[in-house]
Tab-separated table of C-alpha atoms in Angstrom:
chain	number	residue	atom	x	y	z
A	224	UNK	CA	153.666	82.221	101.630
A	225	UNK	CA	150.570	84.374	102.307
A	226	UNK	CA	148.771	86.079	100.509
A	227	UNK	CA	148.775	89.306	98.632
A	228	UNK	CA	147.127	92.613	100.010
A	229	UNK	CA	144.637	94.478	97.668
A	230	UNK	CA	145.564	97.471	96.407
A	231	UNK	CA	142.640	99.825	95.893
A	232	UNK	CA	143.394	102.501	94.064
A	233	UNK	CA	142.734	106.434	94.442
A	234	UNK	CA	140.061	107.320	92.962
A	235	UNK	CA	141.374	110.699	91.249
A	236	UNK	CA	138.679	114.119	89.923
A	237	UNK	CA	138.511	114.005	86.366
A	238	UNK	CA	138.351	117.617	85.341
A	239	UNK	CA	137.679	118.128	82.193
A	240	UNK	CA	134.666	115.363	81.812
A	241	UNK	CA	130.964	116.883	80.837
A	242	UNK	CA	128.724	116.437	83.516
A	243	UNK	CA	126.340	117.588	82.491
A	244	UNK	CA	126.940	114.417	79.490
A	245	UNK	CA	128.132	112.204	81.754
A	246	UNK	CA	124.193	112.297	83.706
A	247	UNK	CA	122.289	112.778	80.684
A	248	UNK	CA	123.889	109.373	79.174
A	249	UNK	CA	123.635	107.491	82.296
A	250	UNK	CA	118.869	109.078	82.811
A	251	UNK	CA	118.731	107.921	79.667
A	252	UNK	CA	120.833	104.295	80.033
A	253	UNK	CA	119.384	103.118	83.260
A	254	UNK	CA	115.431	104.615	81.146
A	255	UNK	CA	116.275	101.662	78.224
A	256	UNK	CA	116.834	98.640	80.774
A	257	UNK	CA	113.691	99.070	81.830
A	258	UNK	CA	111.635	95.611	81.862
A	259	UNK	CA	108.380	96.383	80.341
A	260	UNK	CA	106.608	92.556	80.186
A	261	UNK	CA	103.286	94.360	78.753
A	262	UNK	CA	103.577	94.565	75.337
A	263	UNK	CA	100.322	97.854	74.961
A	264	UNK	CA	102.805	99.846	77.009
A	265	UNK	CA	105.798	98.917	76.079
A	266	UNK	CA	104.611	99.869	72.188
A	267	UNK	CA	104.126	102.989	74.272
A	268	UNK	CA	107.475	103.925	75.721
A	269	UNK	CA	109.519	106.771	75.510
A	270	UNK	CA	113.910	105.549	76.025
A	271	UNK	CA	114.334	109.412	75.456
A	272	UNK	CA	111.698	110.070	78.782
A	273	UNK	CA	112.174	109.147	82.316
A	274	UNK	CA	109.483	107.424	84.304
A	275	UNK	CA	106.753	108.944	85.557
A	276	UNK	CA	106.765	111.129	81.849
A	277	UNK	CA	105.936	107.908	80.163
A	278	UNK	CA	103.440	106.989	82.657
A	279	UNK	CA	101.913	110.258	82.836
A	280	UNK	CA	102.327	110.413	78.753
A	281	UNK	CA	99.895	107.884	78.556
A	282	UNK	CA	97.509	108.126	81.599
A	283	UNK	CA	99.212	106.553	83.675
A	284	UNK	CA	99.604	106.982	88.033
A	285	UNK	CA	103.029	106.781	89.060
A	286	UNK	CA	101.758	106.597	92.949
A	287	UNK	CA	98.066	105.778	92.755
A	288	UNK	CA	97.784	107.517	96.259
A	289	UNK	CA	98.822	110.564	94.667
A	290	UNK	CA	95.338	110.130	92.860
A	291	UNK	CA	92.849	108.298	94.686
A	292	UNK	CA	91.936	108.355	98.374
A	293	UNK	CA	90.502	104.890	99.828
A	294	UNK	CA	89.177	104.672	103.544
A	295	UNK	CA	91.147	105.580	105.962
A	296	UNK	CA	88.985	103.951	109.373
A	297	UNK	CA	86.806	100.988	109.882
A	298	UNK	CA	84.284	102.401	109.945
A	299	UNK	CA	84.224	103.534	106.333
A	300	UNK	CA	85.820	99.569	105.480
A	301	UNK	CA	81.620	98.722	106.818
A	302	UNK	CA	80.029	101.563	105.831
A	303	UNK	CA	80.747	100.487	102.543
A	304	UNK	CA	80.146	96.325	102.059
A	305	UNK	CA	77.475	97.292	104.357
A	306	UNK	CA	76.022	99.714	101.328
A	307	UNK	CA	77.218	96.970	98.994
A	308	UNK	CA	75.009	93.746	101.156
A	309	UNK	CA	72.270	95.728	100.346
A	310	UNK	CA	72.570	95.700	97.075
A	311	UNK	CA	72.742	91.930	97.104
A	312	UNK	CA	69.496	91.200	98.554
A	313	UNK	CA	66.315	93.320	97.306
A	314	UNK	CA	64.365	92.796	100.128
A	315	UNK	CA	66.791	94.782	102.383
A	316	UNK	CA	67.338	96.784	99.866
A	317	UNK	CA	64.114	97.771	99.412
A	318	UNK	CA	63.558	98.861	103.656
A	319	UNK	CA	67.114	100.203	103.493
A	320	UNK	CA	67.921	101.822	100.871
A	321	UNK	CA	71.758	102.259	100.843
A	322	UNK	CA	72.891	106.362	101.307
A	323	UNK	CA	76.096	107.608	100.169
A	324	UNK	CA	78.323	107.394	102.275
A	325	UNK	CA	81.437	110.828	102.561
A	326	UNK	CA	84.207	107.578	102.208
A	327	UNK	CA	82.180	106.615	98.134
A	328	UNK	CA	81.986	109.915	97.354
A	329	UNK	CA	85.729	111.337	97.756
A	330	UNK	CA	86.393	107.301	95.644
A	331	UNK	CA	83.846	108.840	93.371
A	332	UNK	CA	84.843	111.989	92.913
A	333	UNK	CA	88.698	111.268	92.030
A	334	UNK	CA	88.176	108.768	89.616
A	335	UNK	CA	88.858	109.671	85.970
A	336	UNK	CA	85.603	109.454	83.878
A	337	UNK	CA	85.736	106.747	81.042
A	338	UNK	CA	85.815	109.733	78.463
A	339	UNK	CA	89.489	111.172	79.892
A	340	UNK	CA	91.356	107.371	78.442
A	341	UNK	CA	93.632	107.319	76.798
A	342	UNK	CA	94.850	104.795	74.229
A	343	UNK	CA	97.110	102.979	76.026
A	344	UNK	CA	94.637	102.824	79.966
A	345	UNK	CA	91.566	101.112	76.809
A	346	UNK	CA	93.766	98.740	75.749
A	347	UNK	CA	95.432	97.639	79.522
A	348	UNK	CA	90.558	97.668	80.139
A	349	UNK	CA	90.006	95.718	77.446
A	350	UNK	CA	93.259	93.006	78.494
A	351	UNK	CA	91.883	92.771	82.176
A	352	UNK	CA	88.147	92.447	81.400
A	353	UNK	CA	89.322	89.070	79.176
A	354	UNK	CA	91.577	87.952	82.664
A	355	UNK	CA	88.422	85.126	84.226
A	356	UNK	CA	87.345	85.920	87.945
A	357	UNK	CA	88.612	84.601	90.269
A	358	UNK	CA	87.007	83.320	93.570
A	359	UNK	CA	86.864	84.757	96.704
A	360	UNK	CA	87.005	83.820	99.454
A	361	UNK	CA	83.804	81.887	100.773
A	362	UNK	CA	83.722	79.595	104.127
A	363	UNK	CA	82.312	75.929	104.836
A	364	UNK	CA	79.304	74.722	105.874
A	365	UNK	CA	80.814	74.092	108.040
A	366	UNK	CA	82.598	77.161	109.206
A	367	UNK	CA	79.534	79.272	108.334
A	368	UNK	CA	77.097	76.769	110.923
A	369	UNK	CA	79.849	77.582	113.953
A	370	UNK	CA	80.323	81.551	114.081
A	371	UNK	CA	76.006	81.724	112.947
A	372	UNK	CA	75.795	79.744	116.522
A	373	UNK	CA	78.711	81.842	118.260
A	374	UNK	CA	77.164	85.331	117.475
A	375	UNK	CA	73.611	83.784	118.529
A	376	UNK	CA	74.805	82.743	121.901
A	377	UNK	CA	77.853	84.885	123.537
A	378	UNK	CA	76.488	88.382	120.692
A	379	UNK	CA	79.878	90.044	120.687
A	380	UNK	CA	81.864	88.497	123.137
A	381	UNK	CA	84.308	86.722	121.693
A	382	UNK	CA	86.488	85.607	124.638
A	383	UNK	CA	82.913	83.813	125.615
A	384	UNK	CA	83.050	82.336	121.809
A	385	UNK	CA	86.263	81.476	122.464
A	386	UNK	CA	86.006	80.071	126.219
A	387	UNK	CA	83.026	77.268	124.540
A	388	UNK	CA	83.031	73.646	124.184
A	389	UNK	CA	81.626	74.040	120.617
A	390	UNK	CA	85.772	75.979	119.237
A	391	UNK	CA	87.057	73.234	118.200
A	392	UNK	CA	89.690	74.858	116.512
A	393	UNK	CA	90.356	76.441	119.930
A	394	UNK	CA	90.911	79.599	118.260
A	395	UNK	CA	91.736	82.481	120.397
A	396	UNK	CA	89.702	85.841	120.615
A	397	UNK	CA	91.480	88.405	118.348
A	398	UNK	CA	90.926	84.545	115.695
A	399	UNK	CA	87.271	84.544	116.130
A	400	UNK	CA	87.012	87.899	115.888
A	401	UNK	CA	89.442	88.527	112.654
A	402	UNK	CA	85.998	85.088	111.152
A	403	UNK	CA	83.420	87.418	112.637
A	404	UNK	CA	84.583	90.805	110.765
A	405	UNK	CA	85.333	88.451	107.204
A	406	UNK	CA	81.814	86.898	107.436
A	407	UNK	CA	79.987	89.932	107.677
A	408	UNK	CA	81.526	90.903	104.845
A	409	UNK	CA	80.997	88.677	102.766
A	410	UNK	CA	77.132	89.860	101.244
A	411	UNK	CA	76.458	85.810	100.190
A	412	UNK	CA	77.096	84.700	103.393
A	413	UNK	CA	75.319	86.944	105.625
A	414	UNK	CA	73.396	88.578	103.793
A	415	UNK	CA	70.062	85.011	104.843
A	416	UNK	CA	72.441	85.662	108.857
A	417	UNK	CA	71.019	88.971	108.844
A	418	UNK	CA	67.799	89.401	106.923
A	419	UNK	CA	66.992	86.670	109.619
A	420	UNK	CA	68.014	88.623	112.628
A	421	UNK	CA	67.363	91.369	111.215
A	422	UNK	CA	71.116	92.092	111.795
A	423	UNK	CA	72.222	94.383	109.312
A	424	UNK	CA	72.157	97.443	111.480
A	425	UNK	CA	74.132	95.695	113.949
A	426	UNK	CA	76.667	94.600	112.143
A	427	UNK	CA	78.579	97.727	111.919
A	428	UNK	CA	78.838	97.310	115.747
A	429	UNK	CA	80.077	94.181	116.268
A	430	UNK	CA	82.907	95.956	114.370
A	431	UNK	CA	83.618	99.237	116.518
A	432	UNK	CA	83.181	98.067	120.232
A	433	UNK	CA	85.269	95.569	119.845
A	434	UNK	CA	88.713	97.744	118.402
């Protein structure tokens, strides 16, 4: 016996229903279904307000891209990394005082001061300050030795590095370039190399010439 065919009920428009009241009820229901994991935000949350109004009242941003400007080019990112490097090494800092870049100036101008913080923002900052800082990525001593040897021997010729017999990991030119760029952005490991060879100014050329 064949199965029964399911019939879809025809939707009828109800003219006697107050659409404004229905829409308001749906918005309140939608806002009440928001799951708040953070206790600080949950304590200051107003279920009668939509998401953007709640965040604005707490001093939080709905879209971080609209309130803060970030470096949009690799050159600006290298300038910021180079500034961190000179700040890390006192000897380099004395001979090459870091200058404020345009990206840093824009970021500083768009960042609100601590005096403008709301109680919610201050409570969230206190929570973040208590979280232990994770150790960032670092190359092993063997990888640092290999990268520095390749840079000393081939400069910024990543194709030659890929053909070098010491490329035991069989890295492609693109992979080697990524390793060199990452190595330059680690001040603790790149600072001794830059100080010994005077390559502080050349670190930006390695990025710009290979794009």
